[in-house]
Amino acid sequence: CSNKFNDNKTFYMGIDWGSGTEKDYAVIVIMNADKQMVDIRYFNDKSVEETIAIIKDMYDKYKPVKVTVEQNSIGKIYGDVLSRTIGKPNVRFFNTTNDTKNKIINQLQLAIQKHEIQLLDDVELKVQFSSYEVQLTPTGKTTFNATKAAHDDIVMATAICLDSISSKSGTLDLVFI
């Protein structure tokens, strides 16, 4: 973790929408092409309009080449509003399923292990990454989640953002560990 990063001007944005209930955060992560996190915003007390305004301000500041947003649940509604605000060609929707989540979390885990990614030195980020775990279901599937009473919003936004950088097209790259 570091708050110093390269002067790379190519940016990517990843968004995990939050409902604002039970401390569920909306998280916006900005990374440069060197896979260094350069900005993060998280909150659970904003309206849809305020959330979109914050994202628009970050979009205008960094001018990301790709914006990837979670589309599950409220994400589709928020994503559609964001698409109209900043322009559809710049927004990529990410559908979180157990399979796609496993792919992007494995990708994030590998990037961390290989020291290919740099995260900001942020207390809440460290808390969420520290409380993230893998579990094996009775059917033998792997699931990734935060421990009970913890949240994974920052982890997911980071994984979504990293996938924006790693995916050269609209498809996900498979990474198995």
PDB file of C-alpha atoms in Angstrom:
ATOM      1  CA  CYS A   1       0.000   0.000   0.000  1.00  0.00           C
ATOM      2  CA  SER A   2       1.257   3.432  -0.913  1.00  0.00           C
ATOM      3  CA  ASN A   3      -0.115   6.870  -1.653  1.00  0.00           C
ATOM      4  CA  LYS A   4       2.644   7.513  -4.223  1.00  0.00           C
ATOM      5  CA  PHE A   5       2.155   6.378  -7.795  1.00  0.00           C
ATOM      6  CA  ASN A   6       3.584   6.806 -11.284  1.00  0.00           C
ATOM      7  CA  ASP A   7       2.623   9.748 -13.445  1.00  0.00           C
ATOM      8  CA  ASN A   8       0.686   7.518 -15.844  1.00  0.00           C
ATOM      9  CA  LYS A   9      -2.157   9.434 -17.488  1.00  0.00           C
ATOM     10  CA  THR A  10      -4.208   6.430 -18.625  1.00  0.00           C
ATOM     11  CA  PHE A  11      -6.899   5.731 -16.045  1.00  0.00           C
ATOM     12  CA  TYR A  12      -9.600   3.144 -15.426  1.00  0.00           C
ATOM     13  CA  MET A  13     -12.631   3.333 -13.148  1.00  0.00           C
ATOM     14  CA  GLY A  14     -14.364   0.499 -11.312  1.00  0.00           C
ATOM     15  CA  ILE A  15     -17.624   0.959  -9.417  1.00  0.00           C
ATOM     16  CA  ASP A  16     -19.410  -1.226  -6.893  1.00  0.00           C
ATOM     17  CA  TRP A  17     -22.797   0.314  -6.129  1.00  0.00           C
ATOM     18  CA  GLY A  18     -24.030   0.439  -2.558  1.00  0.00           C
ATOM     19  CA  SER A  19     -27.538   0.630  -1.241  1.00  0.00           C
ATOM     20  CA  GLY A  20     -26.523   2.714   1.765  1.00  0.00           C
ATOM     21  CA  THR A  21     -28.120   0.213   4.122  1.00  0.00           C
ATOM     22  CA  GLU A  22     -26.243  -1.685   6.805  1.00  0.00           C
ATOM     23  CA  LYS A  23     -23.119   0.299   5.935  1.00  0.00           C
ATOM     24  CA  ASP A  24     -23.145  -1.043   2.360  1.00  0.00           C
ATOM     25  CA  TYR A  25     -20.782   1.316   0.545  1.00  0.00           C
ATOM     26  CA  ALA A  26     -20.840   2.690  -2.955  1.00  0.00           C
ATOM     27  CA  VAL A  27     -17.181   2.526  -3.998  1.00  0.00           C
ATOM     28  CA  ILE A  28     -15.393   4.189  -6.900  1.00  0.00           C
ATOM     29  CA  VAL A  29     -11.819   3.089  -7.595  1.00  0.00           C
ATOM     30  CA  ILE A  30      -9.461   4.786 -10.047  1.00  0.00           C
ATOM     31  CA  MET A  31      -6.340   2.939 -11.209  1.00  0.00           C
ATOM     32  CA  ASN A  32      -3.712   3.893 -13.737  1.00  0.00           C
ATOM     33  CA  ALA A  33      -2.472   1.606 -16.511  1.00  0.00           C
ATOM     34  CA  ASP A  34       0.397   0.563 -14.225  1.00  0.00           C
ATOM     35  CA  LYS A  35      -2.247  -1.034 -11.951  1.00  0.00           C
ATOM     36  CA  GLN A  36      -1.707   1.527  -9.214  1.00  0.00           C
ATOM     37  CA  MET A  37      -4.742   2.765  -7.315  1.00  0.00           C
ATOM     38  CA  VAL A  38      -4.664   6.561  -7.501  1.00  0.00           C
ATOM     39  CA  ASP A  39      -8.031   7.445  -5.959  1.00  0.00           C
ATOM     40  CA  ILE A  40     -10.810   5.806  -4.009  1.00  0.00           C
ATOM     41  CA  ARG A  41     -14.117   7.143  -2.768  1.00  0.00           C
ATOM     42  CA  TYR A  42     -16.565   5.238  -0.629  1.00  0.00           C
ATOM     43  CA  PHE A  43     -19.708   6.339   1.120  1.00  0.00           C
ATOM     44  CA  ASN A  44     -23.073   5.056   2.268  1.00  0.00           C
ATOM     45  CA  ASP A  45     -24.968   8.277   2.841  1.00  0.00           C
ATOM     46  CA  LYS A  46     -25.573   9.734  -0.634  1.00  0.00           C
ATOM     47  CA  SER A  47     -28.617   9.901  -2.878  1.00  0.00           C
ATOM     48  CA  VAL A  48     -28.547   8.593  -6.444  1.00  0.00           C
ATOM     49  CA  GLU A  49     -28.022  12.132  -7.709  1.00  0.00           C
ATOM     50  CA  GLU A  50     -25.174  12.807  -5.273  1.00  0.00           C
ATOM     51  CA  THR A  51     -23.534   9.483  -6.137  1.00  0.00           C
ATOM     52  CA  ILE A  52     -23.694  10.174  -9.875  1.00  0.00           C
ATOM     53  CA  ALA A  53     -22.346  13.718  -9.307  1.00  0.00           C
ATOM     54  CA  ILE A  54     -19.334  12.349  -7.389  1.00  0.00           C
ATOM     55  CA  ILE A  55     -18.642   9.822 -10.130  1.00  0.00           C
ATOM     56  CA  LYS A  56     -19.030  12.507 -12.813  1.00  0.00           C
ATOM     57  CA  ASP A  57     -16.526  14.730 -10.982  1.00  0.00           C
ATOM     58  CA  MET A  58     -14.048  11.847 -10.777  1.00  0.00           C
ATOM     59  CA  TYR A  59     -14.700  11.014 -14.428  1.00  0.00           C
ATOM     60  CA  ASP A  60     -14.020  14.617 -15.458  1.00  0.00           C
ATOM     61  CA  LYS A  61     -10.844  14.737 -13.344  1.00  0.00           C
ATOM     62  CA  TYR A  62      -9.287  11.463 -14.553  1.00  0.00           C
ATOM     63  CA  LYS A  63     -10.984  10.924 -17.940  1.00  0.00           C
ATOM     64  CA  PRO A  64     -10.797   7.121 -17.654  1.00  0.00           C
ATOM     65  CA  VAL A  65     -10.556   5.145 -20.889  1.00  0.00           C
ATOM     66  CA  LYS A  66     -12.910   2.540 -19.441  1.00  0.00           C
ATOM     67  CA  VAL A  67     -15.560   2.697 -16.718  1.00  0.00           C
ATOM     68  CA  THR A  68     -16.782  -0.674 -15.461  1.00  0.00           C
ATOM     69  CA  VAL A  69     -19.815  -0.776 -13.213  1.00  0.00           C
ATOM     70  CA  GLU A  70     -21.484  -3.610 -11.390  1.00  0.00           C
ATOM     71  CA  GLN A  71     -24.927  -4.087 -12.901  1.00  0.00           C
ATOM     72  CA  ASN A  72     -26.544  -6.386 -10.328  1.00  0.00           C
ATOM     73  CA  SER A  73     -29.486  -5.186  -8.230  1.00  0.00           C
ATOM     74  CA  ILE A  74     -29.493  -1.374  -8.122  1.00  0.00           C
ATOM     75  CA  GLY A  75     -26.425  -1.342 -10.371  1.00  0.00           C
ATOM     76  CA  LYS A  76     -28.399  -1.525 -13.597  1.00  0.00           C
ATOM     77  CA  ILE A  77     -30.469   1.523 -12.664  1.00  0.00           C
ATOM     78  CA  TYR A  78     -27.447   3.511 -11.447  1.00  0.00           C
ATOM     79  CA  GLY A  79     -25.417   2.359 -14.444  1.00  0.00           C
ATOM     80  CA  ASP A  80     -28.072   3.518 -16.895  1.00  0.00           C
ATOM     81  CA  VAL A  81     -28.162   6.956 -15.242  1.00  0.00           C
ATOM     82  CA  LEU A  82     -24.360   7.089 -15.345  1.00  0.00           C
ATOM     83  CA  SER A  83     -24.331   6.044 -19.022  1.00  0.00           C
ATOM     84  CA  ARG A  84     -26.653   8.925 -19.880  1.00  0.00           C
ATOM     85  CA  THR A  85     -24.485  11.296 -17.813  1.00  0.00           C
ATOM     86  CA  ILE A  86     -21.045  10.444 -19.208  1.00  0.00           C
ATOM     87  CA  GLY A  87     -21.897   8.640 -22.442  1.00  0.00           C
ATOM     88  CA  LYS A  88     -22.694   5.006 -23.188  1.00  0.00           C
ATOM     89  CA  PRO A  89     -19.505   4.072 -25.097  1.00  0.00           C
ATOM     90  CA  ASN A  90     -17.436   4.683 -21.962  1.00  0.00           C
ATOM     91  CA  VAL A  91     -19.463   2.455 -19.626  1.00  0.00           C
ATOM     92  CA  ARG A  92     -19.020  -1.314 -19.438  1.00  0.00           C
ATOM     93  CA  PHE A  93     -21.430  -3.348 -17.326  1.00  0.00           C
ATOM     94  CA  PHE A  94     -20.150  -6.174 -15.145  1.00  0.00           C
ATOM     95  CA  ASN A  95     -22.599  -8.858 -14.068  1.00  0.00           C
ATOM     96  CA  THR A  96     -21.519 -10.354 -10.744  1.00  0.00           C
ATOM     97  CA  THR A  97     -22.186 -14.077 -10.527  1.00  0.00           C
ATOM     98  CA  ASN A  98     -20.291 -16.657  -8.512  1.00  0.00           C
ATOM     99  CA  ASP A  99     -18.277 -17.528 -11.631  1.00  0.00           C
ATOM    100  CA  THR A 100     -17.436 -13.952 -12.679  1.00  0.00           C
ATOM    101  CA  LYS A 101     -16.681 -12.975  -9.091  1.00  0.00           C
ATOM    102  CA  ASN A 102     -14.292 -15.919  -8.755  1.00  0.00           C
ATOM    103  CA  LYS A 103     -12.549 -14.877 -11.986  1.00  0.00           C
ATOM    104  CA  ILE A 104     -11.942 -11.270 -10.973  1.00  0.00           C
ATOM    105  CA  ILE A 105     -11.013 -12.120  -7.377  1.00  0.00           C
ATOM    106  CA  ASN A 106      -8.539 -14.765  -8.595  1.00  0.00           C
ATOM    107  CA  GLN A 107      -7.128 -12.134 -10.957  1.00  0.00           C
ATOM    108  CA  LEU A 108      -6.814  -9.653  -8.065  1.00  0.00           C
ATOM    109  CA  GLN A 109      -5.264 -12.256  -5.779  1.00  0.00           C
ATOM    110  CA  LEU A 110      -2.680 -13.177  -8.405  1.00  0.00           C
ATOM    111  CA  ALA A 111      -1.829  -9.512  -9.046  1.00  0.00           C
ATOM    112  CA  ILE A 112      -1.303  -8.976  -5.307  1.00  0.00           C
ATOM    113  CA  GLN A 113       0.842 -12.115  -4.965  1.00  0.00           C
ATOM    114  CA  LYS A 114       2.983 -11.103  -7.948  1.00  0.00           C
ATOM    115  CA  HIS A 115       3.244  -7.479  -6.699  1.00  0.00           C
ATOM    116  CA  GLU A 116       1.678  -6.260  -9.943  1.00  0.00           C
ATOM    117  CA  ILE A 117      -0.867  -4.029  -8.227  1.00  0.00           C
ATOM    118  CA  GLN A 118      -0.532  -1.188  -5.762  1.00  0.00           C
ATOM    119  CA  LEU A 119      -3.336  -0.165  -3.423  1.00  0.00           C
ATOM    120  CA  LEU A 120      -3.731   3.109  -1.601  1.00  0.00           C
ATOM    121  CA  ASP A 121      -2.819   3.266   2.076  1.00  0.00           C
ATOM    122  CA  ASP A 122      -6.366   3.564   3.404  1.00  0.00           C
ATOM    123  CA  VAL A 123      -7.731   2.248   6.704  1.00  0.00           C
ATOM    124  CA  GLU A 124     -11.120   1.018   5.427  1.00  0.00           C
ATOM    125  CA  LEU A 125      -9.450  -0.605   2.425  1.00  0.00           C
ATOM    126  CA  LYS A 126      -7.130  -2.533   4.745  1.00  0.00           C
ATOM    127  CA  VAL A 127     -10.047  -3.584   6.959  1.00  0.00           C
ATOM    128  CA  GLN A 128     -12.051  -4.911   4.021  1.00  0.00           C
ATOM    129  CA  PHE A 129      -9.114  -6.721   2.412  1.00  0.00           C
ATOM    130  CA  SER A 130      -8.179  -8.234   5.790  1.00  0.00           C
ATOM    131  CA  SER A 131     -11.686  -9.588   6.340  1.00  0.00           C
ATOM    132  CA  TYR A 132     -12.071 -11.136   2.891  1.00  0.00           C
ATOM    133  CA  GLU A 133     -12.051 -14.918   2.732  1.00  0.00           C
ATOM    134  CA  VAL A 134     -12.528 -17.913   0.505  1.00  0.00           C
ATOM    135  CA  GLN A 135     -14.922 -20.720   1.407  1.00  0.00           C
ATOM    136  CA  LEU A 136     -15.686 -24.068  -0.120  1.00  0.00           C
ATOM    137  CA  THR A 137     -19.388 -24.869  -0.462  1.00  0.00           C
ATOM    138  CA  PRO A 138     -20.793 -28.379   0.204  1.00  0.00           C
ATOM    139  CA  THR A 139     -20.981 -28.844  -3.586  1.00  0.00           C
ATOM    140  CA  GLY A 140     -17.270 -28.068  -3.932  1.00  0.00           C
ATOM    141  CA  LYS A 141     -17.605 -24.563  -5.367  1.00  0.00           C
ATOM    142  CA  THR A 142     -15.329 -21.782  -4.216  1.00  0.00           C
ATOM    143  CA  THR A 143     -16.921 -18.579  -2.945  1.00  0.00           C
ATOM    144  CA  PHE A 144     -15.304 -15.308  -1.940  1.00  0.00           C
ATOM    145  CA  ASN A 145     -16.947 -13.027   0.610  1.00  0.00           C
ATOM    146  CA  ALA A 146     -16.295 -10.765   3.535  1.00  0.00           C
ATOM    147  CA  THR A 147     -16.508 -12.353   6.953  1.00  0.00           C
ATOM    148  CA  LYS A 148     -19.739 -11.848   8.899  1.00  0.00           C
ATOM    149  CA  ALA A 149     -20.433  -8.219   9.843  1.00  0.00           C
ATOM    150  CA  ALA A 150     -17.726  -7.061   7.415  1.00  0.00           C
ATOM    151  CA  HIS A 151     -18.025  -5.626   3.911  1.00  0.00           C
ATOM    152  CA  ASP A 152     -16.372  -6.358   0.599  1.00  0.00           C
ATOM    153  CA  ASP A 153     -17.355  -3.282  -1.413  1.00  0.00           C
ATOM    154  CA  ILE A 154     -13.806  -1.922  -1.739  1.00  0.00           C
ATOM    155  CA  VAL A 155     -12.447  -5.355  -2.663  1.00  0.00           C
ATOM    156  CA  MET A 156     -15.092  -5.741  -5.361  1.00  0.00           C
ATOM    157  CA  ALA A 157     -14.610  -2.243  -6.815  1.00  0.00           C
ATOM    158  CA  THR A 158     -10.847  -2.871  -6.907  1.00  0.00           C
ATOM    159  CA  ALA A 159     -11.320  -6.242  -8.636  1.00  0.00           C
ATOM    160  CA  ILE A 160     -13.769  -4.700 -11.122  1.00  0.00           C
ATOM    161  CA  CYS A 161     -11.326  -1.872 -11.854  1.00  0.00           C
ATOM    162  CA  LEU A 162      -8.407  -4.267 -12.292  1.00  0.00           C
ATOM    163  CA  ASP A 163     -10.541  -6.294 -14.686  1.00  0.00           C
ATOM    164  CA  SER A 164     -11.083  -3.104 -16.710  1.00  0.00           C
ATOM    165  CA  ILE A 165      -7.334  -2.874 -17.183  1.00  0.00           C
ATOM    166  CA  SER A 166      -6.795  -6.572 -17.803  1.00  0.00           C
ATOM    167  CA  SER A 167      -9.695  -7.036 -20.225  1.00  0.00           C
ATOM    168  CA  LYS A 168      -8.805  -5.713 -23.624  1.00  0.00           C
ATOM    169  CA  SER A 169     -12.346  -6.341 -24.828  1.00  0.00           C
ATOM    170  CA  GLY A 170     -15.700  -6.647 -23.116  1.00  0.00           C
ATOM    171  CA  THR A 171     -14.951 -10.229 -22.097  1.00  0.00           C
ATOM    172  CA  LEU A 172     -13.268 -11.501 -18.965  1.00  0.00           C
ATOM    173  CA  ASP A 173      -9.856 -13.145 -19.046  1.00  0.00           C
ATOM    174  CA  LEU A 174      -9.741 -16.466 -17.218  1.00  0.00           C
ATOM    175  CA  VAL A 175      -7.189 -16.696 -14.434  1.00  0.00           C
ATOM    176  CA  PHE A 176      -6.948 -19.820 -12.336  1.00  0.00           C
ATOM    177  CA  ILE A 177      -4.864 -20.160  -9.196  1.00  0.00           C
TER     178      ILE A 177
END
